[in-house]
């Protein structure tokens, strides 16, 4: 197992600020049109990713890690795997404008899955995620359609999880950056009434 070239062995822990929403497919084109006008030019990304959620029981709790890589054949070459740790979402407090969680993302070699299994982690959910990413400075808008993969690696057998698209507005930075949250809230207001983005805690988003 190796981290990909350029990955630091002392990856700095950052925080992800988040707002969530959803829209039916019938409203997708309207939202895409709005985002094209609001976001940075030439910054639209189409993606198609496979993600495997791993769990390892530790006492009374379960440690979860995600392994993700692109399966978009138009990209060419072998896609890098990413090992992702996301902490518990925190959204409590009326003065908190967004949800926040710790975030660690490490690019890895293709032996990541074997390494996690050898470490005792067990895969329990595998999904296919298709969608779009827009960027506005340090803000990122992700439009996601989720598909469950019933058998590992069998992408052609994936089944739609919901008719709706999950919308995430996010930014990454140090803890306590109220200016990031305020910037996100202001941007979210510009997407109404197409989609209403709200903070959610870990009991709501799993």
PDB file of C-alpha atoms in Angstrom:
ATOM      1  CA  UNK A   1       0.000   0.000   0.000  1.00  0.00           C
ATOM      2  CA  UNK A   2       1.326   3.442  -0.950  1.00  0.00           C
ATOM      3  CA  UNK A   3       0.056   6.988  -0.813  1.00  0.00           C
ATOM      4  CA  UNK A   4       0.026   8.584  -4.237  1.00  0.00           C
ATOM      5  CA  UNK A   5       2.906  10.802  -5.282  1.00  0.00           C
ATOM      6  CA  UNK A   6       2.643  14.225  -3.703  1.00  0.00           C
ATOM      7  CA  UNK A   7       0.589  13.084  -0.715  1.00  0.00           C
ATOM      8  CA  UNK A   8       2.020  14.138   2.630  1.00  0.00           C
ATOM      9  CA  UNK A   9       2.649  11.530   5.287  1.00  0.00           C
ATOM     10  CA  UNK A  10       1.468  14.106   7.840  1.00  0.00           C
ATOM     11  CA  UNK A  11      -1.799  15.109   6.190  1.00  0.00           C
ATOM     12  CA  UNK A  12      -3.194  18.191   7.916  1.00  0.00           C
ATOM     13  CA  UNK A  13      -6.646  17.806   9.432  1.00  0.00           C
ATOM     14  CA  UNK A  14      -9.087  20.283   7.948  1.00  0.00           C
ATOM     15  CA  UNK A  15     -12.765  21.007   8.434  1.00  0.00           C
ATOM     16  CA  UNK A  16     -15.562  20.786   5.886  1.00  0.00           C
ATOM     17  CA  UNK A  17     -18.381  23.319   6.081  1.00  0.00           C
ATOM     18  CA  UNK A  18     -21.629  21.983   4.592  1.00  0.00           C
ATOM     19  CA  UNK A  19     -25.171  22.870   3.557  1.00  0.00           C
ATOM     20  CA  UNK A  20     -27.545  20.275   2.095  1.00  0.00           C
ATOM     21  CA  UNK A  21     -30.617  20.191  -0.112  1.00  0.00           C
ATOM     22  CA  UNK A  22     -32.334  18.069  -2.750  1.00  0.00           C
ATOM     23  CA  UNK A  23     -34.277  18.566  -5.960  1.00  0.00           C
ATOM     24  CA  UNK A  24     -36.355  16.322  -8.250  1.00  0.00           C
ATOM     25  CA  UNK A  25     -34.926  15.548 -11.676  1.00  0.00           C
ATOM     26  CA  UNK A  26     -37.486  17.866 -13.276  1.00  0.00           C
ATOM     27  CA  UNK A  27     -35.711  20.868 -11.684  1.00  0.00           C
ATOM     28  CA  UNK A  28     -32.170  19.819 -12.598  1.00  0.00           C
ATOM     29  CA  UNK A  29     -31.824  21.871 -15.790  1.00  0.00           C
ATOM     30  CA  UNK A  30     -33.035  25.018 -14.051  1.00  0.00           C
ATOM     31  CA  UNK A  31     -30.462  24.621 -11.279  1.00  0.00           C
ATOM     32  CA  UNK A  32     -27.653  23.900 -13.745  1.00  0.00           C
ATOM     33  CA  UNK A  33     -28.551  27.070 -15.664  1.00  0.00           C
ATOM     34  CA  UNK A  34     -28.506  29.144 -12.465  1.00  0.00           C
ATOM     35  CA  UNK A  35     -25.137  27.717 -11.375  1.00  0.00           C
ATOM     36  CA  UNK A  36     -23.572  28.374 -14.771  1.00  0.00           C
ATOM     37  CA  UNK A  37     -24.408  32.038 -14.291  1.00  0.00           C
ATOM     38  CA  UNK A  38     -23.220  32.269 -10.681  1.00  0.00           C
ATOM     39  CA  UNK A  39     -20.075  30.123 -10.676  1.00  0.00           C
ATOM     40  CA  UNK A  40     -16.607  30.439 -12.156  1.00  0.00           C
ATOM     41  CA  UNK A  41     -16.453  30.078 -15.931  1.00  0.00           C
ATOM     42  CA  UNK A  42     -15.071  26.824 -17.403  1.00  0.00           C
ATOM     43  CA  UNK A  43     -15.248  25.176 -13.986  1.00  0.00           C
ATOM     44  CA  UNK A  44     -18.045  22.650 -14.570  1.00  0.00           C
ATOM     45  CA  UNK A  45     -16.972  19.070 -13.878  1.00  0.00           C
ATOM     46  CA  UNK A  46     -18.969  15.978 -14.843  1.00  0.00           C
ATOM     47  CA  UNK A  47     -18.124  13.000 -12.664  1.00  0.00           C
ATOM     48  CA  UNK A  48     -18.938   9.322 -12.243  1.00  0.00           C
ATOM     49  CA  UNK A  49     -17.389   7.808  -9.110  1.00  0.00           C
ATOM     50  CA  UNK A  50     -17.469   4.481  -7.309  1.00  0.00           C
ATOM     51  CA  UNK A  51     -17.380   4.635  -3.529  1.00  0.00           C
ATOM     52  CA  UNK A  52     -17.008   1.825  -0.986  1.00  0.00           C
ATOM     53  CA  UNK A  53     -17.809   2.419   2.677  1.00  0.00           C
ATOM     54  CA  UNK A  54     -15.710   0.358   5.118  1.00  0.00           C
ATOM     55  CA  UNK A  55     -16.330  -0.188   8.814  1.00  0.00           C
ATOM     56  CA  UNK A  56     -14.179  -1.413  11.698  1.00  0.00           C
ATOM     57  CA  UNK A  57     -15.734  -2.057  15.103  1.00  0.00           C
ATOM     58  CA  UNK A  58     -13.819  -0.403  17.930  1.00  0.00           C
ATOM     59  CA  UNK A  59     -15.418  -1.086  21.288  1.00  0.00           C
ATOM     60  CA  UNK A  60     -19.012   0.104  21.157  1.00  0.00           C
ATOM     61  CA  UNK A  61     -18.451   2.332  18.110  1.00  0.00           C
ATOM     62  CA  UNK A  62     -17.669   1.746  14.443  1.00  0.00           C
ATOM     63  CA  UNK A  63     -14.893   3.570  12.604  1.00  0.00           C
ATOM     64  CA  UNK A  64     -15.930   4.323   9.018  1.00  0.00           C
ATOM     65  CA  UNK A  65     -13.659   5.065   6.068  1.00  0.00           C
ATOM     66  CA  UNK A  66     -14.559   5.626   2.435  1.00  0.00           C
ATOM     67  CA  UNK A  67     -12.568   4.554  -0.607  1.00  0.00           C
ATOM     68  CA  UNK A  68     -13.447   6.429  -3.791  1.00  0.00           C
ATOM     69  CA  UNK A  69     -12.224   6.625  -7.362  1.00  0.00           C
ATOM     70  CA  UNK A  70     -13.463   7.779 -10.737  1.00  0.00           C
ATOM     71  CA  UNK A  71     -14.977   5.225 -13.135  1.00  0.00           C
ATOM     72  CA  UNK A  72     -15.532   7.771 -15.897  1.00  0.00           C
ATOM     73  CA  UNK A  73     -13.963   6.105 -18.929  1.00  0.00           C
ATOM     74  CA  UNK A  74     -13.639   9.432 -20.750  1.00  0.00           C
ATOM     75  CA  UNK A  75     -10.895  10.493 -18.307  1.00  0.00           C
ATOM     76  CA  UNK A  76      -8.341   8.048 -19.691  1.00  0.00           C
ATOM     77  CA  UNK A  77      -5.676   6.292 -17.651  1.00  0.00           C
ATOM     78  CA  UNK A  78      -6.019   4.681 -14.235  1.00  0.00           C
ATOM     79  CA  UNK A  79      -7.903   6.798 -11.701  1.00  0.00           C
ATOM     80  CA  UNK A  80      -6.305   7.440  -8.317  1.00  0.00           C
ATOM     81  CA  UNK A  81      -8.093   6.057  -5.282  1.00  0.00           C
ATOM     82  CA  UNK A  82      -8.841   8.418  -2.399  1.00  0.00           C
ATOM     83  CA  UNK A  83      -9.102   7.349   1.230  1.00  0.00           C
ATOM     84  CA  UNK A  84     -11.613   9.607   2.997  1.00  0.00           C
ATOM     85  CA  UNK A  85     -12.348  10.071   6.668  1.00  0.00           C
ATOM     86  CA  UNK A  86     -15.297  12.298   7.562  1.00  0.00           C
ATOM     87  CA  UNK A  87     -16.035  13.066  11.199  1.00  0.00           C
ATOM     88  CA  UNK A  88     -19.450  13.381  12.790  1.00  0.00           C
ATOM     89  CA  UNK A  89     -21.529  16.255  11.447  1.00  0.00           C
ATOM     90  CA  UNK A  90     -22.083  19.033  13.961  1.00  0.00           C
ATOM     91  CA  UNK A  91     -24.873  21.543  13.379  1.00  0.00           C
ATOM     92  CA  UNK A  92     -26.006  22.489  16.873  1.00  0.00           C
ATOM     93  CA  UNK A  93     -26.327  26.102  17.941  1.00  0.00           C
ATOM     94  CA  UNK A  94     -28.480  28.838  16.444  1.00  0.00           C
ATOM     95  CA  UNK A  95     -25.392  30.945  15.720  1.00  0.00           C
ATOM     96  CA  UNK A  96     -23.824  28.252  13.534  1.00  0.00           C
ATOM     97  CA  UNK A  97     -24.684  28.964   9.893  1.00  0.00           C
ATOM     98  CA  UNK A  98     -23.517  25.626   8.459  1.00  0.00           C
ATOM     99  CA  UNK A  99     -22.842  22.087   9.548  1.00  0.00           C
ATOM    100  CA  UNK A 100     -19.163  21.261  10.082  1.00  0.00           C
ATOM    101  CA  UNK A 101     -17.094  18.079  10.311  1.00  0.00           C
ATOM    102  CA  UNK A 102     -13.467  17.043  10.288  1.00  0.00           C
ATOM    103  CA  UNK A 103     -12.189  15.910   6.900  1.00  0.00           C
ATOM    104  CA  UNK A 104      -9.085  13.971   5.862  1.00  0.00           C
ATOM    105  CA  UNK A 105      -8.558  12.977   2.212  1.00  0.00           C
ATOM    106  CA  UNK A 106      -5.471  11.023   1.129  1.00  0.00           C
ATOM    107  CA  UNK A 107      -4.731   9.969  -2.478  1.00  0.00           C
ATOM    108  CA  UNK A 108      -3.611   6.321  -2.574  1.00  0.00           C
ATOM    109  CA  UNK A 109      -2.465   3.536  -4.859  1.00  0.00           C
ATOM    110  CA  UNK A 110      -4.751   0.882  -6.343  1.00  0.00           C
ATOM    111  CA  UNK A 111      -3.912  -1.516  -3.469  1.00  0.00           C
ATOM    112  CA  UNK A 112      -6.023   0.559  -1.051  1.00  0.00           C
ATOM    113  CA  UNK A 113      -8.908  -1.936  -0.890  1.00  0.00           C
ATOM    114  CA  UNK A 114      -6.597  -4.865  -0.126  1.00  0.00           C
ATOM    115  CA  UNK A 115      -4.856  -2.787   2.542  1.00  0.00           C
ATOM    116  CA  UNK A 116      -8.125  -1.884   4.311  1.00  0.00           C
ATOM    117  CA  UNK A 117      -9.296  -5.510   4.336  1.00  0.00           C
ATOM    118  CA  UNK A 118      -5.944  -6.642   5.734  1.00  0.00           C
ATOM    119  CA  UNK A 119      -6.337  -4.029   8.473  1.00  0.00           C
ATOM    120  CA  UNK A 120      -9.649  -5.602   9.494  1.00  0.00           C
ATOM    121  CA  UNK A 121     -12.062  -3.211   7.791  1.00  0.00           C
ATOM    122  CA  UNK A 122     -15.179  -4.733   6.211  1.00  0.00           C
ATOM    123  CA  UNK A 123     -16.959  -3.277   3.164  1.00  0.00           C
ATOM    124  CA  UNK A 124     -20.665  -2.888   3.836  1.00  0.00           C
ATOM    125  CA  UNK A 125     -21.974  -0.392   1.242  1.00  0.00           C
ATOM    126  CA  UNK A 126     -20.952   0.263  -2.337  1.00  0.00           C
ATOM    127  CA  UNK A 127     -22.438   3.085  -4.366  1.00  0.00           C
ATOM    128  CA  UNK A 128     -22.130   4.734  -7.755  1.00  0.00           C
ATOM    129  CA  UNK A 129     -22.319   8.529  -7.723  1.00  0.00           C
ATOM    130  CA  UNK A 130     -22.979  10.518 -10.886  1.00  0.00           C
ATOM    131  CA  UNK A 131     -23.307  14.251 -11.167  1.00  0.00           C
ATOM    132  CA  UNK A 132     -21.821  17.688 -11.584  1.00  0.00           C
ATOM    133  CA  UNK A 133     -19.454  19.935  -9.659  1.00  0.00           C
ATOM    134  CA  UNK A 134     -19.388  23.732  -9.899  1.00  0.00           C
ATOM    135  CA  UNK A 135     -16.870  26.011  -8.181  1.00  0.00           C
ATOM    136  CA  UNK A 136     -17.147  29.600  -7.025  1.00  0.00           C
ATOM    137  CA  UNK A 137     -13.819  30.596  -5.536  1.00  0.00           C
ATOM    138  CA  UNK A 138     -13.335  28.360  -2.501  1.00  0.00           C
ATOM    139  CA  UNK A 139     -16.951  27.177  -2.580  1.00  0.00           C
ATOM    140  CA  UNK A 140     -17.967  23.914  -4.246  1.00  0.00           C
ATOM    141  CA  UNK A 141     -21.450  22.856  -5.313  1.00  0.00           C
ATOM    142  CA  UNK A 142     -21.897  19.124  -5.853  1.00  0.00           C
ATOM    143  CA  UNK A 143     -25.008  17.724  -7.551  1.00  0.00           C
ATOM    144  CA  UNK A 144     -25.204  13.991  -6.852  1.00  0.00           C
ATOM    145  CA  UNK A 145     -27.381  11.144  -8.108  1.00  0.00           C
ATOM    146  CA  UNK A 146     -26.828   8.014  -5.985  1.00  0.00           C
ATOM    147  CA  UNK A 147     -27.040   4.396  -7.156  1.00  0.00           C
ATOM    148  CA  UNK A 148     -26.660   1.303  -4.970  1.00  0.00           C
ATOM    149  CA  UNK A 149     -24.334  -1.418  -6.287  1.00  0.00           C
ATOM    150  CA  UNK A 150     -25.796  -4.772  -5.114  1.00  0.00           C
ATOM    151  CA  UNK A 151     -22.687  -6.801  -6.014  1.00  0.00           C
ATOM    152  CA  UNK A 152     -19.156  -5.490  -5.579  1.00  0.00           C
ATOM    153  CA  UNK A 153     -17.767  -3.995  -8.776  1.00  0.00           C
ATOM    154  CA  UNK A 154     -20.910  -4.759 -10.824  1.00  0.00           C
ATOM    155  CA  UNK A 155     -21.594  -1.163 -11.862  1.00  0.00           C
ATOM    156  CA  UNK A 156     -23.993  -2.182 -14.618  1.00  0.00           C
ATOM    157  CA  UNK A 157     -26.312  -3.673 -11.976  1.00  0.00           C
ATOM    158  CA  UNK A 158     -26.526  -0.456  -9.949  1.00  0.00           C
ATOM    159  CA  UNK A 159     -30.004   0.683  -8.921  1.00  0.00           C
ATOM    160  CA  UNK A 160     -31.152   4.241  -8.328  1.00  0.00           C
ATOM    161  CA  UNK A 161     -31.318   5.069  -4.607  1.00  0.00           C
ATOM    162  CA  UNK A 162     -33.707   7.989  -5.067  1.00  0.00           C
ATOM    163  CA  UNK A 163     -35.403   9.961  -7.826  1.00  0.00           C
ATOM    164  CA  UNK A 164     -33.990  13.148  -6.314  1.00  0.00           C
ATOM    165  CA  UNK A 165     -30.564  14.731  -6.650  1.00  0.00           C
ATOM    166  CA  UNK A 166     -28.616  15.489  -3.463  1.00  0.00           C
ATOM    167  CA  UNK A 167     -27.166  18.997  -3.481  1.00  0.00           C
ATOM    168  CA  UNK A 168     -24.143  19.845  -1.310  1.00  0.00           C
ATOM    169  CA  UNK A 169     -22.571  23.249  -0.904  1.00  0.00           C
ATOM    170  CA  UNK A 170     -19.196  22.931   0.798  1.00  0.00           C
ATOM    171  CA  UNK A 171     -15.902  24.606   1.582  1.00  0.00           C
ATOM    172  CA  UNK A 172     -12.785  23.341   3.346  1.00  0.00           C
ATOM    173  CA  UNK A 173     -10.768  25.337   5.844  1.00  0.00           C
ATOM    174  CA  UNK A 174      -9.557  25.595   9.445  1.00  0.00           C
ATOM    175  CA  UNK A 175     -11.998  25.440  12.346  1.00  0.00           C
ATOM    176  CA  UNK A 176     -13.770  28.602  13.470  1.00  0.00           C
ATOM    177  CA  UNK A 177     -13.854  30.325  10.081  1.00  0.00           C
ATOM    178  CA  UNK A 178     -17.145  32.201  10.416  1.00  0.00           C
ATOM    179  CA  UNK A 179     -16.422  34.092   7.201  1.00  0.00           C
ATOM    180  CA  UNK A 180     -16.552  30.839   5.216  1.00  0.00           C
ATOM    181  CA  UNK A 181     -19.948  29.950   6.678  1.00  0.00           C
ATOM    182  CA  UNK A 182     -21.291  33.449   5.996  1.00  0.00           C
ATOM    183  CA  UNK A 183     -20.070  33.306   2.389  1.00  0.00           C
ATOM    184  CA  UNK A 184     -21.782  29.939   1.908  1.00  0.00           C
ATOM    185  CA  UNK A 185     -25.050  31.175   3.401  1.00  0.00           C
ATOM    186  CA  UNK A 186     -25.057  34.212   1.106  1.00  0.00           C
ATOM    187  CA  UNK A 187     -24.418  32.020  -1.931  1.00  0.00           C
ATOM    188  CA  UNK A 188     -27.181  29.600  -0.899  1.00  0.00           C
ATOM    189  CA  UNK A 189     -29.673  32.481  -0.830  1.00  0.00           C
ATOM    190  CA  UNK A 190     -29.004  33.048  -4.542  1.00  0.00           C
ATOM    191  CA  UNK A 191     -30.152  29.496  -5.338  1.00  0.00           C
ATOM    192  CA  UNK A 192     -33.640  29.994  -3.911  1.00  0.00           C
ATOM    193  CA  UNK A 193     -36.354  29.088  -4.775  1.00  0.00           C
ATOM    194  CA  UNK A 194     -34.773  26.388  -6.990  1.00  0.00           C
ATOM    195  CA  UNK A 195     -33.269  24.667  -3.956  1.00  0.00           C
ATOM    196  CA  UNK A 196     -33.170  25.438  -0.246  1.00  0.00           C
ATOM    197  CA  UNK A 197     -29.853  24.519   1.363  1.00  0.00           C
ATOM    198  CA  UNK A 198     -29.823  23.886   5.101  1.00  0.00           C
ATOM    199  CA  UNK A 199     -27.469  22.633   7.784  1.00  0.00           C
ATOM    200  CA  UNK A 200     -28.103  19.092   9.000  1.00  0.00           C
ATOM    201  CA  UNK A 201     -26.577  17.055  11.805  1.00  0.00           C
ATOM    202  CA  UNK A 202     -25.271  13.498  11.829  1.00  0.00           C
ATOM    203  CA  UNK A 203     -28.653  12.059  12.838  1.00  0.00           C
ATOM    204  CA  UNK A 204     -30.162  13.402   9.601  1.00  0.00           C
ATOM    205  CA  UNK A 205     -27.332  12.769   7.129  1.00  0.00           C
ATOM    206  CA  UNK A 206     -25.777   9.292   7.143  1.00  0.00           C
TER     207      UNK A 206
END
